[in-house]
XYZ file of C-alpha atoms in Angstrom:
392
model
C 4.024 -56.628 18.048
C 4.334 -59.316 20.706
C 2.752 -61.972 18.528
C 4.977 -61.139 15.555
C 8.162 -61.244 17.650
C 7.297 -64.462 19.482
C 5.960 -66.314 16.437
C 8.944 -65.270 14.308
C 11.374 -66.510 16.969
C 9.448 -69.746 17.528
C 9.205 -70.416 13.769
C 12.913 -69.672 13.380
C 13.762 -71.895 16.336
C 11.711 -74.774 14.925
C 13.092 -74.451 11.383
C 16.702 -73.981 12.465
C 16.498 -76.802 14.989
C 15.198 -79.192 12.349
C 17.921 -78.117 9.924
C 20.708 -78.554 12.486
C 19.448 -81.929 13.741
C 19.064 -83.142 10.154
C 22.647 -82.096 9.463
C 24.005 -84.142 12.377
C 21.868 -87.254 11.857
C 20.982 -87.972 8.152
C 17.602 -88.675 6.575
C 17.275 -92.295 7.760
C 19.182 -94.277 10.401
C 19.444 -98.059 10.677
C 20.268 -99.554 14.093
C 20.347 -103.040 15.593
C 20.097 -104.416 19.112
C 23.081 -103.431 21.267
C 25.383 -100.430 20.993
C 27.599 -102.101 18.394
C 25.164 -104.671 17.036
C 25.499 -104.204 13.274
C 28.073 -106.881 12.469
C 26.849 -107.375 8.897
C 26.736 -103.690 8.004
C 28.544 -104.027 4.660
C 25.924 -106.468 3.383
C 23.162 -104.229 4.749
C 24.648 -101.213 2.951
C 24.776 -103.102 -0.352
C 21.151 -104.119 0.107
C 20.041 -100.616 1.098
C 21.681 -99.050 -1.960
C 19.359 -101.037 -4.225
C 16.300 -99.206 -2.873
C 14.739 -96.358 -4.802
C 15.569 -92.792 -3.623
C 18.659 -93.936 -1.634
C 21.705 -91.945 -2.792
C 24.369 -92.603 -0.114
C 25.113 -94.656 3.010
C 27.669 -94.215 5.800
C 28.454 -96.538 8.741
C 29.333 -95.069 12.128
C 30.333 -96.105 15.634
C 29.034 -93.927 18.454
C 29.354 -94.071 22.206
C 30.177 -92.221 25.448
C 33.721 -91.441 26.555
C 35.774 -89.471 29.061
C 38.031 -86.955 27.355
C 41.132 -85.253 28.726
C 41.735 -81.768 27.296
C 44.824 -80.050 28.672
C 44.115 -79.971 32.414
C 40.411 -80.708 32.353
C 38.307 -83.846 31.937
C 34.782 -84.011 30.512
C 32.217 -86.570 29.416
C 31.595 -86.520 25.669
C 30.332 -88.688 22.815
C 32.683 -89.926 20.126
C 31.502 -90.686 16.605
C 33.710 -92.932 14.502
C 33.142 -92.263 10.801
C 34.427 -92.847 7.324
C 34.878 -89.113 6.566
C 34.127 -89.300 2.839
C 31.015 -91.419 3.391
C 29.860 -89.182 6.256
C 30.273 -86.102 4.054
C 27.960 -87.710 1.476
C 25.048 -88.224 3.910
C 25.170 -85.077 6.073
C 26.639 -81.616 6.515
C 29.993 -82.814 7.859
C 32.018 -80.979 5.184
C 30.326 -77.648 5.860
C 31.117 -78.013 9.592
C 34.897 -78.258 9.069
C 35.673 -76.198 5.940
C 35.438 -72.816 7.770
C 38.572 -73.924 9.682
C 40.507 -74.926 6.573
C 39.947 -78.667 6.913
C 38.785 -81.362 4.516
C 37.156 -84.723 5.409
C 40.280 -86.721 4.503
C 42.269 -84.858 7.212
C 40.620 -87.161 9.758
C 42.491 -90.155 8.301
C 45.963 -88.688 8.928
C 48.246 -90.452 11.414
C 50.976 -88.806 13.475
C 54.412 -89.819 14.725
C 56.018 -93.220 15.007
C 53.045 -94.607 16.941
C 50.630 -93.639 14.127
C 48.457 -91.672 16.540
C 44.972 -91.101 15.131
C 43.368 -87.745 14.334
C 40.326 -86.107 15.884
C 37.922 -83.288 15.043
C 36.387 -81.675 18.140
C 33.371 -79.464 18.596
C 34.218 -75.764 18.754
C 32.530 -75.349 22.149
C 34.251 -78.446 23.551
C 37.657 -77.069 22.506
C 36.932 -73.597 23.887
C 39.367 -72.272 26.501
C 38.455 -68.558 26.319
C 35.865 -66.118 24.942
C 35.503 -65.350 21.250
C 34.520 -66.895 17.941
C 36.540 -69.849 16.592
C 36.953 -68.220 13.159
C 38.146 -64.881 14.579
C 39.857 -65.848 17.849
C 41.692 -69.156 17.268
C 43.812 -68.558 20.380
C 40.727 -69.078 22.539
C 40.505 -72.715 21.456
C 42.640 -75.838 21.672
C 45.119 -75.689 18.812
C 45.791 -78.162 16.024
C 48.635 -80.494 16.917
C 47.703 -80.755 20.598
C 47.101 -84.205 22.047
C 43.938 -85.356 23.779
C 43.038 -88.685 25.398
C 39.785 -90.656 25.124
C 38.768 -93.234 27.734
C 35.943 -95.586 26.733
C 34.356 -98.897 27.625
C 35.642 -101.879 25.651
C 33.443 -104.958 25.298
C 31.398 -103.702 28.302
C 33.859 -104.945 30.945
C 37.179 -103.306 30.051
C 38.601 -99.810 29.792
C 40.180 -98.570 26.573
C 42.518 -95.548 26.599
C 43.790 -93.951 23.408
C 45.552 -90.707 22.496
C 44.597 -88.539 19.508
C 46.075 -85.510 17.803
C 43.788 -82.555 17.094
C 43.683 -81.797 13.355
C 40.741 -79.410 13.372
C 37.457 -78.233 14.827
C 33.888 -78.420 13.602
C 30.982 -76.071 14.164
C 27.457 -77.226 13.433
C 25.908 -74.148 15.062
C 24.003 -76.415 17.453
C 25.511 -75.731 20.858
C 24.670 -79.104 22.387
C 26.378 -81.002 19.549
C 29.411 -78.686 19.382
C 29.894 -79.028 23.136
C 29.621 -82.804 23.461
C 30.907 -84.528 20.313
C 34.210 -85.484 18.691
C 34.783 -87.197 15.350
C 37.394 -89.964 15.059
C 38.169 -92.479 12.263
C 35.811 -95.455 12.027
C 38.514 -98.140 12.387
C 39.987 -96.429 15.459
C 36.528 -96.226 17.046
C 36.097 -99.958 16.434
C 39.401 -100.578 18.217
C 38.292 -98.437 21.162
C 35.026 -100.332 21.569
C 36.393 -103.786 20.832
C 34.143 -104.178 17.794
C 36.921 -104.272 15.165
C 37.292 -108.053 15.317
C 33.594 -108.405 14.566
C 33.745 -105.498 12.079
C 30.630 -104.116 13.777
C 29.185 -100.598 13.863
C 26.504 -98.783 15.820
C 24.408 -97.808 12.828
C 24.145 -96.765 9.189
C 23.216 -93.268 8.032
C 21.256 -92.984 4.773
C 20.693 -90.014 2.501
C 17.738 -89.793 0.113
C 17.348 -87.790 -3.074
C 14.194 -86.246 -1.595
C 13.217 -86.323 2.072
C 9.518 -86.365 1.144
C 9.905 -90.108 0.512
C 11.514 -90.763 3.913
C 8.539 -92.476 5.564
C 7.905 -94.588 2.483
C 11.545 -95.724 2.218
C 11.706 -96.313 5.996
C 8.743 -98.685 5.879
C 10.147 -100.598 2.903
C 13.557 -100.950 4.555
C 11.992 -102.133 7.799
C 9.977 -104.779 5.959
C 13.020 -105.945 3.973
C 15.514 -106.050 6.874
C 13.285 -107.601 9.512
C 12.254 -106.830 13.078
C 15.769 -107.173 14.556
C 16.697 -103.902 12.840
C 15.423 -100.474 13.836
C 14.841 -98.175 10.865
C 13.899 -94.597 11.679
C 13.978 -91.142 10.166
C 15.786 -88.337 11.961
C 12.356 -87.023 13.007
C 11.569 -90.391 14.607
C 14.891 -90.267 16.459
C 14.083 -86.848 17.932
C 10.305 -87.182 17.986
C 9.756 -86.315 21.659
C 11.882 -83.191 21.467
C 10.372 -81.973 18.180
C 6.838 -82.607 19.485
C 7.601 -80.586 22.614
C 8.866 -77.667 20.495
C 5.771 -77.790 18.278
C 3.424 -77.877 21.281
C 5.278 -74.989 22.910
C 4.920 -72.915 19.753
C 1.178 -73.584 19.490
C 0.498 -72.966 23.179
C 2.550 -69.758 23.075
C 0.566 -68.460 20.092
C -2.724 -69.389 21.778
C -1.808 -67.641 25.029
C -0.488 -64.517 23.321
C -3.646 -64.316 21.219
C -5.434 -63.233 24.390
C -3.354 -60.039 24.337
C -5.441 -59.073 21.307
C -8.620 -60.019 23.179
C -7.610 -57.818 26.136
C -6.892 -54.970 23.727
C -10.354 -55.535 22.227
C -11.998 -55.102 25.643
C -10.010 -51.883 26.081
C -11.430 -50.608 22.784
C -14.926 -51.579 23.907
C -14.491 -49.680 27.180
C -13.054 -46.593 25.463
C -15.812 -46.407 22.847
C -18.498 -47.003 25.490
C -17.144 -44.056 27.476
C -17.108 -41.955 24.295
C -20.774 -42.826 23.695
C -21.654 -41.656 27.221
C -19.564 -38.512 26.845
C -20.949 -37.624 23.411
C -24.566 -38.594 24.065
C -25.714 -34.946 23.660
C -23.928 -34.638 20.322
C -25.408 -37.943 19.168
C -28.857 -36.724 20.186
C -28.412 -33.502 18.190
C -27.266 -35.451 15.110
C -30.288 -37.751 15.340
C -32.610 -34.784 15.866
C -31.180 -33.217 12.689
C -31.924 -36.394 10.733
C -28.919 -38.699 11.195
C -29.947 -42.318 10.653
C -29.370 -45.218 13.031
C -27.083 -46.830 10.448
C -25.144 -43.580 10.064
C -24.486 -43.233 13.807
C -23.538 -46.893 14.025
C -21.121 -46.620 11.105
C -19.322 -43.701 12.797
C -18.365 -45.847 15.788
C -17.596 -48.901 13.685
C -15.303 -46.735 11.566
C -13.707 -45.446 14.765
C -12.987 -49.035 15.856
C -11.645 -49.857 12.395
C -9.283 -46.872 12.499
C -8.072 -47.752 15.997
C -7.416 -51.349 14.914
C -5.760 -50.392 11.618
C -3.455 -47.774 13.116
C -2.607 -49.990 16.097
C -1.954 -53.038 13.881
C 0.261 -50.964 11.545
C 2.328 -49.577 14.419
C 2.523 -53.012 16.058
C 3.577 -54.707 12.814
C 6.276 -52.092 12.163
C 7.557 -52.343 15.760
C 7.468 -56.152 15.691
C 9.412 -56.382 12.421
C 11.942 -53.838 13.691
C 12.566 -55.936 16.807
C 12.733 -59.216 14.852
C 15.258 -57.833 12.357
C 17.495 -56.462 15.142
C 16.801 -59.032 17.851
C 20.362 -60.385 18.080
C 21.752 -56.854 18.285
C 19.256 -56.103 21.092
C 20.233 -59.311 22.924
C 23.954 -58.495 22.663
C 23.339 -54.951 23.887
C 21.379 -56.271 26.905
C 24.125 -58.796 27.627
C 26.886 -56.174 27.559
C 24.893 -53.713 29.685
C 23.437 -56.084 32.282
C 25.349 -59.369 31.988
C 22.016 -61.149 31.472
C 21.569 -63.227 28.315
C 17.873 -63.650 27.383
C 18.684 -66.480 24.981
C 21.491 -68.574 26.566
C 22.994 -70.922 23.936
C 23.572 -73.757 26.411
C 19.794 -73.903 26.966
C 18.467 -73.205 23.479
C 21.247 -74.943 21.490
C 21.962 -71.984 19.163
C 24.614 -69.273 19.325
C 22.172 -66.693 17.909
C 18.427 -66.214 18.123
C 16.968 -67.711 14.930
C 14.032 -65.878 13.363
C 11.807 -66.569 10.363
C 9.496 -63.797 9.155
C 6.420 -65.455 7.678
C 4.430 -62.876 5.654
C 1.275 -65.007 5.810
C 1.292 -65.209 9.618
C 2.012 -61.462 9.899
C -0.904 -60.581 7.601
C -3.126 -63.039 9.491
C -2.129 -61.558 12.861
C -2.776 -57.997 11.683
C -6.123 -59.035 10.163
C -7.193 -60.694 13.429
C -6.227 -57.545 15.366
C -8.224 -55.284 13.024
C -11.216 -57.652 12.945
C -11.201 -57.824 16.761
C -11.251 -54.030 16.948
C -14.317 -53.891 14.689
C -16.088 -56.714 16.565
C -15.542 -55.042 19.945
C -16.844 -51.773 18.478
C -20.240 -53.284 17.691
C -21.681 -52.969 21.218
C -20.868 -49.259 21.721
C -21.970 -48.565 18.131
C -25.344 -50.218 18.768
C -25.678 -48.344 22.042
C -24.992 -45.038 20.309
C -27.352 -45.831 17.438
C -30.220 -46.676 19.820
C -30.013 -43.443 21.831
C -33.353 -41.645 21.923
C -32.776 -37.968 20.961
C -35.804 -36.864 23.013
C -34.478 -38.460 26.216
C -30.938 -37.306 25.455
C -31.892 -33.630 24.928
C -34.743 -33.417 27.462
C -32.695 -31.576 30.093
C -30.358 -29.656 27.770
């Protein structure tokens, strides 16, 4: 049960994390030295589009900023994008459509000063409890004004107002809490890179991610060493490696629960052999074979393992299928959240039920029960009926 629950959650966490990161980054990213170092990005995009498997490209400007929301100030990251191009390389459209927005809404201007538009993360715009789709009053409303303060050309401060036209929700808490989308040209003005027509990087989408490493290497060779070409997995390699190692170590440690259970079975069957030694002696005196006595205890271990594995599998699947309900119930009763979203990035506990791993886990549990039954079975089979019944 424990292995099934933990492995299902860890597999779900790994799969969902990869999906969410991929949605916010794109298959391949091209960068250059400096935060806004890609001054020739249009030529680079034209060159990149000639490569096999490349289906779309999108430039972006990204950097840190101080944001003023109503009466509070926070540090965030802004991402200046061409909304249509961004929608073609990632999941941008799916992040905003639940709130009735389209990518082109980001290009709207407001008032006589042509104030730019902004999409903000749902968690960043939160002012009260609730879900953004069901409780819009708990979030900063469309039409409100916010202010971004950024560095300009490394030695100046740039201050610009924006009008909120919508929210986005990627489902990844860290991204929804710390990012805003603004138009690409406005971001270039904020950073002082508009005169150079420079961007931070270029996002690339492929027709099949299986070719990512191959395309990355070809792009790196064609563009030269002053460019940094990486897949989204390269960009988050340390984090993804840590998650993978945690999953493997967790499975290895929890496997010893089965080993401990196996020693319990060994102890129980050994005690049964001692308790039933007279009965075993009578059976052997009546003609029971060594193999027959041994098979009785091996069958006993097999039944213990099979019944225990069946109950554990059923209990584990029941918990996995209702794990978010259980977490919510615990939170409402105790105020303690076992899976805090600000730590684990997700608003719900992700789970993936892998039939192969469940069958493998159950098979290991049953096999362990049989293996740990061998010693007491041998001990029972080797009992001498004469010695056993001498004093009866």
